[in-house]
mmCIF file of N, CA and C in Angstrom:
data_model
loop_
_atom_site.group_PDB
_atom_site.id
_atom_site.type_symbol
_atom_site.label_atom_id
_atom_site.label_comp_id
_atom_site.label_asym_id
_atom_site.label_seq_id
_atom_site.Cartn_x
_atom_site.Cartn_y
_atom_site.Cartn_z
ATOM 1 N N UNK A 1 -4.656 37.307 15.310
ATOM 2 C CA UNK A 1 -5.283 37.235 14.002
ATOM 3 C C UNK A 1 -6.624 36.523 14.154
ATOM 4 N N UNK A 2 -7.820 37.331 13.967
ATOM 5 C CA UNK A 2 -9.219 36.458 14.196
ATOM 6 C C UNK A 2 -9.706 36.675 12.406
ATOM 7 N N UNK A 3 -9.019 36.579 11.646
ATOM 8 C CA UNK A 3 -9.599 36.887 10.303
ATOM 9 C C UNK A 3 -8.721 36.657 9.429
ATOM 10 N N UNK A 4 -8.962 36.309 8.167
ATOM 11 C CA UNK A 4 -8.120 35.477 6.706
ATOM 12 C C UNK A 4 -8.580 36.860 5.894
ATOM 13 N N UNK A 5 -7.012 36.984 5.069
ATOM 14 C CA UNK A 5 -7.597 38.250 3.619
ATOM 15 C C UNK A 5 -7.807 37.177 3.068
ATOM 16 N N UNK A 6 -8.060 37.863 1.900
ATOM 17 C CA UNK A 6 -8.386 36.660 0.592
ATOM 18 C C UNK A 6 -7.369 36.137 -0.129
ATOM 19 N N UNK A 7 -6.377 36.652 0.385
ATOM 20 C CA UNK A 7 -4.946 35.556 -0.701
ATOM 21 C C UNK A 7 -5.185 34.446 0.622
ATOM 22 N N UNK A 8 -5.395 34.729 2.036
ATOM 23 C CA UNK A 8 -4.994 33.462 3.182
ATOM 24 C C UNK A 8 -5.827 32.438 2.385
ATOM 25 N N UNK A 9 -7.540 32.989 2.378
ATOM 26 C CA UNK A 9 -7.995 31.852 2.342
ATOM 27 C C UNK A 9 -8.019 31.145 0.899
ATOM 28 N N UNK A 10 -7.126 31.676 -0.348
ATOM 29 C CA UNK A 10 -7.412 30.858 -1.541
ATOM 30 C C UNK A 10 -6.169 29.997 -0.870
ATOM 31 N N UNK A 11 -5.102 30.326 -0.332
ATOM 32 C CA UNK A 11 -3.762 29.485 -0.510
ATOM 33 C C UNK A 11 -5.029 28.308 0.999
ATOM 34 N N UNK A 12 -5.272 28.490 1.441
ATOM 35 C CA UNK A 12 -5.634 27.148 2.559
ATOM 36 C C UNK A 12 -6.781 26.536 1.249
ATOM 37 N N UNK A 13 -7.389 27.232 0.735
ATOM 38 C CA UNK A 13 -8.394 26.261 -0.170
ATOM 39 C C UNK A 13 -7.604 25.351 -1.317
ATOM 40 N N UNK A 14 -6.657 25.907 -1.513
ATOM 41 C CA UNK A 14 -5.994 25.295 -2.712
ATOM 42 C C UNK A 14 -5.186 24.127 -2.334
ATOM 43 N N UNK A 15 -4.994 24.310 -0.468
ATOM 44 C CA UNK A 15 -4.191 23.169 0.370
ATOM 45 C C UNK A 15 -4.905 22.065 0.143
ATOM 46 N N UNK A 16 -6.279 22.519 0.766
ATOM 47 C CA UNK A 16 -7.150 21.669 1.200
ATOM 48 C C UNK A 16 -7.625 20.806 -0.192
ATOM 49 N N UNK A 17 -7.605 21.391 -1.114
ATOM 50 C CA UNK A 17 -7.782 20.878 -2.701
ATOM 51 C C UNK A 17 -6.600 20.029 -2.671
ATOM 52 N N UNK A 18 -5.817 20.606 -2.595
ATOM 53 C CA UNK A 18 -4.333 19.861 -2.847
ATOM 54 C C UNK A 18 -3.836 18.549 -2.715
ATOM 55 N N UNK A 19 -4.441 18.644 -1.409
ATOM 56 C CA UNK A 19 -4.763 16.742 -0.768
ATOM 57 C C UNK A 19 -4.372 15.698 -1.623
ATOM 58 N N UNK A 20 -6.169 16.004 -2.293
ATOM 59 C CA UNK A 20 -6.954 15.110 -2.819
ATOM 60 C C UNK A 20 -6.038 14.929 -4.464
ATOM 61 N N UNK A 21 -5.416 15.931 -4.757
ATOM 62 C CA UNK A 21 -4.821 16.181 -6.342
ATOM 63 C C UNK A 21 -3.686 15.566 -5.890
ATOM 64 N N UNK A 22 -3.108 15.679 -5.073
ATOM 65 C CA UNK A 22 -1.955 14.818 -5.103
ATOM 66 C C UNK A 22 -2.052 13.536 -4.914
ATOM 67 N N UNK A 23 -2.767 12.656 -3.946
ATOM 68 C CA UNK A 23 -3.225 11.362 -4.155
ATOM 69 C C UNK A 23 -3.719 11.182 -5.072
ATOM 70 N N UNK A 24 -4.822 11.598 -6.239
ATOM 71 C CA UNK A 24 -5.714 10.997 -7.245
ATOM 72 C C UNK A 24 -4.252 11.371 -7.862
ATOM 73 N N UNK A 25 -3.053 11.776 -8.135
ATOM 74 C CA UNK A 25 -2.437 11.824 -8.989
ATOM 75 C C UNK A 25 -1.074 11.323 -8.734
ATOM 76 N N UNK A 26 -1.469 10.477 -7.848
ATOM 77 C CA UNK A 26 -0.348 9.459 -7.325
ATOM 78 C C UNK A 26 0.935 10.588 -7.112
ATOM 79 N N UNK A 27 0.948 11.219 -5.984
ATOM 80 C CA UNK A 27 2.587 12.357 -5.991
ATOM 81 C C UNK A 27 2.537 12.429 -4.494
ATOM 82 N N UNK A 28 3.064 11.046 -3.724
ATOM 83 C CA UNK A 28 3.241 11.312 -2.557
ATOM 84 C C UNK A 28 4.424 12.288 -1.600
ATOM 85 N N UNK A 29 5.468 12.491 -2.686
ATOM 86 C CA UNK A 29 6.324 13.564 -2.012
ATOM 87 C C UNK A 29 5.145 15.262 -2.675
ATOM 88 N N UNK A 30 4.533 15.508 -3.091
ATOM 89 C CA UNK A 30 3.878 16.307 -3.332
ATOM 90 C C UNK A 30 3.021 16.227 -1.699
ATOM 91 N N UNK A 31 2.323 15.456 -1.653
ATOM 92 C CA UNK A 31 1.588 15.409 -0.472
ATOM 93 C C UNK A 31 2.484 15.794 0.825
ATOM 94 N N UNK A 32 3.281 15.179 0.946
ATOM 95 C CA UNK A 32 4.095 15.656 2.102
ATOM 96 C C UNK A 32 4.290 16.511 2.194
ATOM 97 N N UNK A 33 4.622 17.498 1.009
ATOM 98 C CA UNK A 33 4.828 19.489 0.929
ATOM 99 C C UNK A 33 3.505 19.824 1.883
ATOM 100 N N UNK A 34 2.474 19.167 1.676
ATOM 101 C CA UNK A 34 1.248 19.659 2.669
ATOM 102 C C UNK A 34 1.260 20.057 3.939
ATOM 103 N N UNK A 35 2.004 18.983 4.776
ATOM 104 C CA UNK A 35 2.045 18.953 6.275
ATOM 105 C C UNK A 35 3.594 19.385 6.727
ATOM 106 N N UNK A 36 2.709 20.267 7.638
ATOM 107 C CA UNK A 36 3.523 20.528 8.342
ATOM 108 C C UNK A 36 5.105 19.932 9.373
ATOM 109 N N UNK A 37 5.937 20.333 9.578
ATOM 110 C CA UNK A 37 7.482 19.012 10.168
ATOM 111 C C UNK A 37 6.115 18.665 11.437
ATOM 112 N N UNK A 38 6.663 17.178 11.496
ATOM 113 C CA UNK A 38 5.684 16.076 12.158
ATOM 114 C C UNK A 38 4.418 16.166 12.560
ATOM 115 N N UNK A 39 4.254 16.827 11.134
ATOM 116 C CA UNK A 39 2.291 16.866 10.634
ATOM 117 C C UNK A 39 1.877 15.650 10.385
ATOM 118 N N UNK A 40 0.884 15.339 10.042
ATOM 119 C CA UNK A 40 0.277 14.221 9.714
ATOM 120 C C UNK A 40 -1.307 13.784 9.570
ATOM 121 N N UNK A 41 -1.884 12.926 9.522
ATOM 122 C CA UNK A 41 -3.138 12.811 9.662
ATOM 123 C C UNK A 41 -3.795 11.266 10.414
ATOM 124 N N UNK A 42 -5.049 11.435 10.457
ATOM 125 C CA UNK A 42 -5.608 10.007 11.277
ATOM 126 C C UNK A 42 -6.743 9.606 10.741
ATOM 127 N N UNK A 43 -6.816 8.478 10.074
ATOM 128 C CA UNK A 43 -8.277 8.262 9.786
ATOM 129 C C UNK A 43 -8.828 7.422 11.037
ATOM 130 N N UNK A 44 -9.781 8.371 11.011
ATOM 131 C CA UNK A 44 -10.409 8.091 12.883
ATOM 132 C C UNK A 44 -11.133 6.699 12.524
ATOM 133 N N UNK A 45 -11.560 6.314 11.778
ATOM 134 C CA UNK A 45 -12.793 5.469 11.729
ATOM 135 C C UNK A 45 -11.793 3.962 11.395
ATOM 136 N N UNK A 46 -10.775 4.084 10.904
ATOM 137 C CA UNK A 46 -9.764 3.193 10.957
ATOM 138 C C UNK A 46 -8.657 2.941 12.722
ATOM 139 N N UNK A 47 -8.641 4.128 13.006
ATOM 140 C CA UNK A 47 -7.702 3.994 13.838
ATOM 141 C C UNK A 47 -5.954 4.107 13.578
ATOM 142 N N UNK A 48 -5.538 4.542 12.346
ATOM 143 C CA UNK A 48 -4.843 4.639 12.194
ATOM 144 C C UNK A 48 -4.259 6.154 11.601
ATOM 145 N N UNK A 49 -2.848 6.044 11.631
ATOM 146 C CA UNK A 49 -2.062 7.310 12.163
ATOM 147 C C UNK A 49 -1.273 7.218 11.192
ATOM 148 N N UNK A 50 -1.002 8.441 9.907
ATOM 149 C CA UNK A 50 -0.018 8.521 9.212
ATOM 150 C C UNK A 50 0.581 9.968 9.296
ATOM 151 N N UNK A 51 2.218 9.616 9.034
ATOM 152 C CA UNK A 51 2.962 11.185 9.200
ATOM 153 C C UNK A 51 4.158 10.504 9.223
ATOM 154 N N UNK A 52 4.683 11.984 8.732
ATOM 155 C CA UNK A 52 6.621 11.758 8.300
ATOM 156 C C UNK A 52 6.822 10.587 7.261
ATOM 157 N N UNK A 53 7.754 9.721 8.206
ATOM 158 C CA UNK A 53 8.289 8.728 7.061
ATOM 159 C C UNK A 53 6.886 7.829 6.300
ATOM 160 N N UNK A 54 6.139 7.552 7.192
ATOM 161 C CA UNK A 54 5.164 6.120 6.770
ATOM 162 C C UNK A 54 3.880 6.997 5.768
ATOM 163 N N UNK A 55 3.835 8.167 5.015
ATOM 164 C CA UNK A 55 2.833 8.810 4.608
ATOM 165 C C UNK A 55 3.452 8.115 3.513
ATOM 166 N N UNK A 56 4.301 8.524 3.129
ATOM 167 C CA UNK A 56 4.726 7.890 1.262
ATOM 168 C C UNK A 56 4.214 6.438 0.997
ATOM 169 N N UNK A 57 4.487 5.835 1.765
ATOM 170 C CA UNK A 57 4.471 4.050 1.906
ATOM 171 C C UNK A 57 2.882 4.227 2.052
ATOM 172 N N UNK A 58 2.345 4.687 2.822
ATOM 173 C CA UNK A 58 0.586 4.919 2.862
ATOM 174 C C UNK A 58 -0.151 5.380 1.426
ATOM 175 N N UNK A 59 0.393 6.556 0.951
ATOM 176 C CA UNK A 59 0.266 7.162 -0.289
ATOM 177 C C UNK A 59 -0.682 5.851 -1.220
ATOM 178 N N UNK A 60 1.251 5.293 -1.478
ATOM 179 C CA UNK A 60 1.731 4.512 -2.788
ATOM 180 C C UNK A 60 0.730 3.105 -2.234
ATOM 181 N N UNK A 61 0.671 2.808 -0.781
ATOM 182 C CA UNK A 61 -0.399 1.720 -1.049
ATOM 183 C C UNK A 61 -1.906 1.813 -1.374
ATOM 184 N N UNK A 62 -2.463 2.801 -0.839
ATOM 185 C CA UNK A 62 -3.726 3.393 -1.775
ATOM 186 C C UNK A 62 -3.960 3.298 -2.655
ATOM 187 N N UNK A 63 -2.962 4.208 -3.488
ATOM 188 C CA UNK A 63 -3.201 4.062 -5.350
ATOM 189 C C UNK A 63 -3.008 2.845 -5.453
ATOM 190 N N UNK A 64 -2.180 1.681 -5.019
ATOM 191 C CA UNK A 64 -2.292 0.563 -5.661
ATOM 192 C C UNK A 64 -3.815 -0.046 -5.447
ATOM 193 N N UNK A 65 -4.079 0.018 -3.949
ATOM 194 C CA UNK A 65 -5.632 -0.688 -3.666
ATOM 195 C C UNK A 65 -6.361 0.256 -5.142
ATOM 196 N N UNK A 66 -6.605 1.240 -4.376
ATOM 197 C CA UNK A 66 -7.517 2.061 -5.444
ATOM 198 C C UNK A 66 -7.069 2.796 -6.510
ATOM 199 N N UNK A 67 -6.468 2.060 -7.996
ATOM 200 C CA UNK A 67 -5.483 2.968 -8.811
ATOM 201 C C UNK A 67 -6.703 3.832 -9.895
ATOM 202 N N UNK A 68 -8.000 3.806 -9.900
ATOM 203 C CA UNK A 68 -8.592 4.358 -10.235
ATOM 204 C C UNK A 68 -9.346 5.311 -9.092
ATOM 205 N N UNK A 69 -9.088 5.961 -8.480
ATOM 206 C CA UNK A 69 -9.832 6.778 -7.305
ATOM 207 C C UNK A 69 -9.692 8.048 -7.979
ATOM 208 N N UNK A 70 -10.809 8.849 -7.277
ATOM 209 C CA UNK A 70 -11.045 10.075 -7.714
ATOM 210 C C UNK A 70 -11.382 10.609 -6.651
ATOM 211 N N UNK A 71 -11.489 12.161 -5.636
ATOM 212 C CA UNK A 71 -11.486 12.721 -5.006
ATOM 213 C C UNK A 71 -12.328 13.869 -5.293
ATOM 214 N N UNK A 72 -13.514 14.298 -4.123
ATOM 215 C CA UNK A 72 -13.959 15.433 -4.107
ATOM 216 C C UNK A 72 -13.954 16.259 -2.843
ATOM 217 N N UNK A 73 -13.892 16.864 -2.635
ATOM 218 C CA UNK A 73 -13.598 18.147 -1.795
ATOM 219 C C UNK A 73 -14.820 18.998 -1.278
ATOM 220 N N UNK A 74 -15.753 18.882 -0.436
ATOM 221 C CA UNK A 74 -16.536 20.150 -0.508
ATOM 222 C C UNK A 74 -17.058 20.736 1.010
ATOM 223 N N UNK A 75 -17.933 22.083 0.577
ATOM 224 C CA UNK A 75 -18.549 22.722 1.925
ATOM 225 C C UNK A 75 -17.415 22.472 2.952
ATOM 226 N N UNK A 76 -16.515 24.074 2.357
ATOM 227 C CA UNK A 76 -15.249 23.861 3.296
ATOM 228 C C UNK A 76 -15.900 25.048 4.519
ATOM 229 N N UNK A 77 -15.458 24.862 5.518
ATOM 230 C CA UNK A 77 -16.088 25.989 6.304
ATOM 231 C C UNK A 77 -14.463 26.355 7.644
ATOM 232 N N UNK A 78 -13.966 26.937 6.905
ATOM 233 C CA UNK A 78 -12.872 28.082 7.942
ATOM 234 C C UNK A 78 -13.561 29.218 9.059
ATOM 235 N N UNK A 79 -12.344 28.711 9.816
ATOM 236 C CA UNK A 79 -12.580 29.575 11.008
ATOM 237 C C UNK A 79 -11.000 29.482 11.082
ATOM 238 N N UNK A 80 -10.657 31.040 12.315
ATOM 239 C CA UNK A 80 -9.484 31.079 12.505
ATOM 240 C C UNK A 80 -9.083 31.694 13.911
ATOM 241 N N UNK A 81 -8.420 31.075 14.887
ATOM 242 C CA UNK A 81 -8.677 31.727 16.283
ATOM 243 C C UNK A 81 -7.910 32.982 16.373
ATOM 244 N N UNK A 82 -7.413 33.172 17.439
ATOM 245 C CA UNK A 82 -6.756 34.689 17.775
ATOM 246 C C UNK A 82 -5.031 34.767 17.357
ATOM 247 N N UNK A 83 -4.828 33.218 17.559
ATOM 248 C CA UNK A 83 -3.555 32.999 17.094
ATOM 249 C C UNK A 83 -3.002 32.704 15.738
ATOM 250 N N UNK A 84 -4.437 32.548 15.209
ATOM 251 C CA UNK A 84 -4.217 32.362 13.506
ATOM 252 C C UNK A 84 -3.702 30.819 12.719
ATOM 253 N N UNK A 85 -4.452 30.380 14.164
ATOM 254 C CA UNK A 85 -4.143 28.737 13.525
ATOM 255 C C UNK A 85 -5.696 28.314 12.945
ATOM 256 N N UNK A 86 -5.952 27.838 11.735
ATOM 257 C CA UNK A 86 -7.364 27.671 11.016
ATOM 258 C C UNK A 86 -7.634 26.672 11.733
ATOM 259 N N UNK A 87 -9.001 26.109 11.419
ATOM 260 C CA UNK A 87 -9.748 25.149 11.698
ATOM 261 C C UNK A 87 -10.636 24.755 10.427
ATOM 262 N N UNK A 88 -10.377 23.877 9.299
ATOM 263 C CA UNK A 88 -10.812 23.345 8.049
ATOM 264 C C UNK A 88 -12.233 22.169 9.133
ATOM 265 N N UNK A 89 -13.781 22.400 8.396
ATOM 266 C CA UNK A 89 -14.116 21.166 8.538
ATOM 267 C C UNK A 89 -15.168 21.003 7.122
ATOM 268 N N UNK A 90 -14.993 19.995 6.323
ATOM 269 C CA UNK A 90 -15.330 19.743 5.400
ATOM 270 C C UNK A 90 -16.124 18.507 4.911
ATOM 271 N N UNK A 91 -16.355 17.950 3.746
ATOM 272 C CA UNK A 91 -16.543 16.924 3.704
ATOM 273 C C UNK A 91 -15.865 16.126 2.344
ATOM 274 N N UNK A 92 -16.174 15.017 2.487
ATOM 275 C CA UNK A 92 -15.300 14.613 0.657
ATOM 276 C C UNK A 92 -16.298 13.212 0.100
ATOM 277 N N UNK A 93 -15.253 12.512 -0.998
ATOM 278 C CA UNK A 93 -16.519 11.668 -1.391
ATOM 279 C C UNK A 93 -15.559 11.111 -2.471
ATOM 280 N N UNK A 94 -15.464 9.695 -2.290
ATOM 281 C CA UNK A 94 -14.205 9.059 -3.371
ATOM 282 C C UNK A 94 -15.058 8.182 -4.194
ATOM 283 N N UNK A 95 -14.456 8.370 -5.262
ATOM 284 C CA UNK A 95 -15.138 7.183 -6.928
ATOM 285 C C UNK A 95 -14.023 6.288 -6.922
ATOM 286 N N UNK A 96 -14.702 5.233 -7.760
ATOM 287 C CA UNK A 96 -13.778 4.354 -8.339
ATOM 288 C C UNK A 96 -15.033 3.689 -9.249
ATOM 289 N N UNK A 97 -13.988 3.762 -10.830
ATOM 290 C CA UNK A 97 -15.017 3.842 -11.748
ATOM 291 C C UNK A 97 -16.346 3.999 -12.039
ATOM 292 N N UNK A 98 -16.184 5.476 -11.562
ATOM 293 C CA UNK A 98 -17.656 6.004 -11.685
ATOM 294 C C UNK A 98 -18.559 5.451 -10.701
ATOM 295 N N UNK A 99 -18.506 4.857 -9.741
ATOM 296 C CA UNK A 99 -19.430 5.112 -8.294
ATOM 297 C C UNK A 99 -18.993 5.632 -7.549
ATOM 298 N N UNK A 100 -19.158 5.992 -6.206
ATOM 299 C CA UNK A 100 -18.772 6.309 -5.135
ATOM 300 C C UNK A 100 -18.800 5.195 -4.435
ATOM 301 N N UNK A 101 -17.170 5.238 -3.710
ATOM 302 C CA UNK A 101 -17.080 4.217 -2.727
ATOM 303 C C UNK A 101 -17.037 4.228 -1.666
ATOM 304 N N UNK A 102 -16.823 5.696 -0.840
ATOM 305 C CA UNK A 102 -16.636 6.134 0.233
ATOM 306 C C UNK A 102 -17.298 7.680 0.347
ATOM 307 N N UNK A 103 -17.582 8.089 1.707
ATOM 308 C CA UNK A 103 -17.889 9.429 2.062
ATOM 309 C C UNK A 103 -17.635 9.587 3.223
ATOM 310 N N UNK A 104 -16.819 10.977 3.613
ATOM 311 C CA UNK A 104 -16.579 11.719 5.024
ATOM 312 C C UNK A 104 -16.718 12.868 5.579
ATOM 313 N N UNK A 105 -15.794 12.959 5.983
ATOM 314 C CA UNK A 105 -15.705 14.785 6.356
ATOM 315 C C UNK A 105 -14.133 14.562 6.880
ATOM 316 N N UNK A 106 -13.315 15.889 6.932
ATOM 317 C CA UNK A 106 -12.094 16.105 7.487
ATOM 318 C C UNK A 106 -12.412 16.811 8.050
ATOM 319 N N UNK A 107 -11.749 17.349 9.413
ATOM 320 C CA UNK A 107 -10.929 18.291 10.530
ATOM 321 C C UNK A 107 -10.024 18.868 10.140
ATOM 322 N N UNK A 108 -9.616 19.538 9.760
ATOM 323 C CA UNK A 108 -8.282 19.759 9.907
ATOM 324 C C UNK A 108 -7.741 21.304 10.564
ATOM 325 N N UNK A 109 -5.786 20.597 11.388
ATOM 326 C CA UNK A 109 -5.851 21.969 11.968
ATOM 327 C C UNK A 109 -4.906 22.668 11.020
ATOM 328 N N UNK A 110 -4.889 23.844 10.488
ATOM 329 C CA UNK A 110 -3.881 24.594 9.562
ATOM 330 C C UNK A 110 -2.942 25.699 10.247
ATOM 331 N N UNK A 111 -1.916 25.719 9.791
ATOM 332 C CA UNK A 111 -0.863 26.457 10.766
ATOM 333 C C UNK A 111 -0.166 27.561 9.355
ATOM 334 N N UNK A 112 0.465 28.663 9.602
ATOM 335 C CA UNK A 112 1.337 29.067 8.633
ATOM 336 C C UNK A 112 2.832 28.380 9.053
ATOM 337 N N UNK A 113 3.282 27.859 8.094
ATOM 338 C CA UNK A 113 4.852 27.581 8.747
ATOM 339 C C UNK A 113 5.943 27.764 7.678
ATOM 340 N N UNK A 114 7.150 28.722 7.790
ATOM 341 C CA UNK A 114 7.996 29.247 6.839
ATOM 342 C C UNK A 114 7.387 29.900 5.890
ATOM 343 N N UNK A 115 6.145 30.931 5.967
ATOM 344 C CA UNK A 115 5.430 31.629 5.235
ATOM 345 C C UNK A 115 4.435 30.510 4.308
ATOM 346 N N UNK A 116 4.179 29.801 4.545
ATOM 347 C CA UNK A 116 3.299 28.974 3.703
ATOM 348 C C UNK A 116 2.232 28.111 4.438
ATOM 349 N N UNK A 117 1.215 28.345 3.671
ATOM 350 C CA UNK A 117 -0.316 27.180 5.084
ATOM 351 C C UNK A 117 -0.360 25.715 4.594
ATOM 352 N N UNK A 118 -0.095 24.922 5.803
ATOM 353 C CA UNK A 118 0.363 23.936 5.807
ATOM 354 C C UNK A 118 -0.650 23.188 6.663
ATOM 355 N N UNK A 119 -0.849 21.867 6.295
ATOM 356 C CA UNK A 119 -1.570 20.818 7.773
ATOM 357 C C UNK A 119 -0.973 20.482 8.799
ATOM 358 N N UNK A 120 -1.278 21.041 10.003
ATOM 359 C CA UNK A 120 -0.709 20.383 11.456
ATOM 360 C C UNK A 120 -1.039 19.016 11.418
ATOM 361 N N UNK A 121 -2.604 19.124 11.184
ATOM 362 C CA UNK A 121 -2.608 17.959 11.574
ATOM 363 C C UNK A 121 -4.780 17.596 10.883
ATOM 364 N N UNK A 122 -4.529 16.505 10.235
ATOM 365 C CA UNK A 122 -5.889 16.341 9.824
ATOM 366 C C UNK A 122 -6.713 14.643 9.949
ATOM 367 N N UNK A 123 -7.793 15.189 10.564
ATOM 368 C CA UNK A 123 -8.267 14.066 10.685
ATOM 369 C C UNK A 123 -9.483 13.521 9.721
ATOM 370 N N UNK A 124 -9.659 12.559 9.253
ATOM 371 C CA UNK A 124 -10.491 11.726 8.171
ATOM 372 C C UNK A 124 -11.259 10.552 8.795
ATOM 373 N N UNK A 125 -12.681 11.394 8.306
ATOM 374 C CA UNK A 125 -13.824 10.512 9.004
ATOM 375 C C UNK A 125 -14.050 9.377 8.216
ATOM 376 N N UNK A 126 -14.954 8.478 7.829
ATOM 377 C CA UNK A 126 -15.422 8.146 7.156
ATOM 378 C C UNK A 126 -16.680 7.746 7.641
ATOM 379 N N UNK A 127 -17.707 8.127 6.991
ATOM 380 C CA UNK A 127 -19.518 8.243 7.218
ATOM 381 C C UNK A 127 -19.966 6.863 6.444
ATOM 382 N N UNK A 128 -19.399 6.400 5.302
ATOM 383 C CA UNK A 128 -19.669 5.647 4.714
ATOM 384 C C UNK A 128 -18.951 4.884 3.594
ATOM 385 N N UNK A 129 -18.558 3.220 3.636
ATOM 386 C CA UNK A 129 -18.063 3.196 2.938
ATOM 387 C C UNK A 129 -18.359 1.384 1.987
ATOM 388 N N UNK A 130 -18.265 1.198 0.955
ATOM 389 C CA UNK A 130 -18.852 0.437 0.055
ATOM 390 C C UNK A 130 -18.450 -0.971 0.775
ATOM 391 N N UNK A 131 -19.457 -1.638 0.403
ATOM 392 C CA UNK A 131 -18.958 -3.508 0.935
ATOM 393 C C UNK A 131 -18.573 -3.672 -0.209
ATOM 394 N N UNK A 132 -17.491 -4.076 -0.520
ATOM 395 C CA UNK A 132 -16.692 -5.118 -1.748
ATOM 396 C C UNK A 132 -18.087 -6.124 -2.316
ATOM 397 N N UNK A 133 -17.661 -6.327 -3.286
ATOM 398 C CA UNK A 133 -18.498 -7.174 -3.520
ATOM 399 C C UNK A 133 -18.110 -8.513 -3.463
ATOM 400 N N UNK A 134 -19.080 -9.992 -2.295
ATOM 401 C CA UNK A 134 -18.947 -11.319 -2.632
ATOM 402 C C UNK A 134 -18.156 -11.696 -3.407
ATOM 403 N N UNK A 135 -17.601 -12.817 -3.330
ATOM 404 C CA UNK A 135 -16.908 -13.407 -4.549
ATOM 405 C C UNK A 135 -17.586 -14.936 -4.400
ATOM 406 N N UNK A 136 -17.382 -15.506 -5.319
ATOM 407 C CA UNK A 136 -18.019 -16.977 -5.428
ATOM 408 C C UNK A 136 -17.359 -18.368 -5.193
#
């Protein structure tokens, strides 16, 4: 498979949307429907590694840090090799009350698994992200 019809690529866009809608909407067993069995992701710029059990517990501590976050999604650019595993690379861009606090890009690798496109595995950059502000 070197090519997506157009139902492939709305269901991987709607994944890749999906993400972000399930965290800004606090639904970490929603998120997990995402990835693939011992899928997961890495935020590279952290160094750290979430998947399986510790994604929920990751989720739910987010929204607490950031219970106002908002998520954007964009300039998704698919490719798909011979075997029909995608290659998502994108970028994103998180608010919290109305600024932006962060900006990246994702990797991600996409697989079909039990008829449905799922994340193998995704990685999260971060390009930029806000200094807290001082306290006194």
């Amino acid at each position: 498979m070197s090519s997506l019809t157009a139902d492939d690529t709305r269901q991987i866009t709607n994944l890749i949307h999906g993400f972000f809608q399930c965290l800004d909407s606090k639904d970490p067993k929603g998120m997990e429907a995402l990835f693939a069995k011992g899928g997961g992701f890495r935020l590279t710029t952290l160094e750290i590694d979430v998947s399986g059990d510790n994604l929920t517990g990751f989720v739910e501590g987010l929204n607490k840090k950031f219970p106002n976050a908002q998520h954007w999604e964009g300039n998704i650019v698919l490719t798909v090799d011979d075997e029909g595993i995608v290659t998502n690379k994108s970028y994103w861009q998180a608010q919290q009350n109305g600024s932006v606090v962060s900006y990246g890009t994702h990797h991600d690798t996409i697989i079909k698994e039990e008829g449905k496109w799922v994340f193998k595995h995704r990685d999260i950059g971060h390009s930029w992200r806000a200094t807290p502000p001082a306290t006194n």
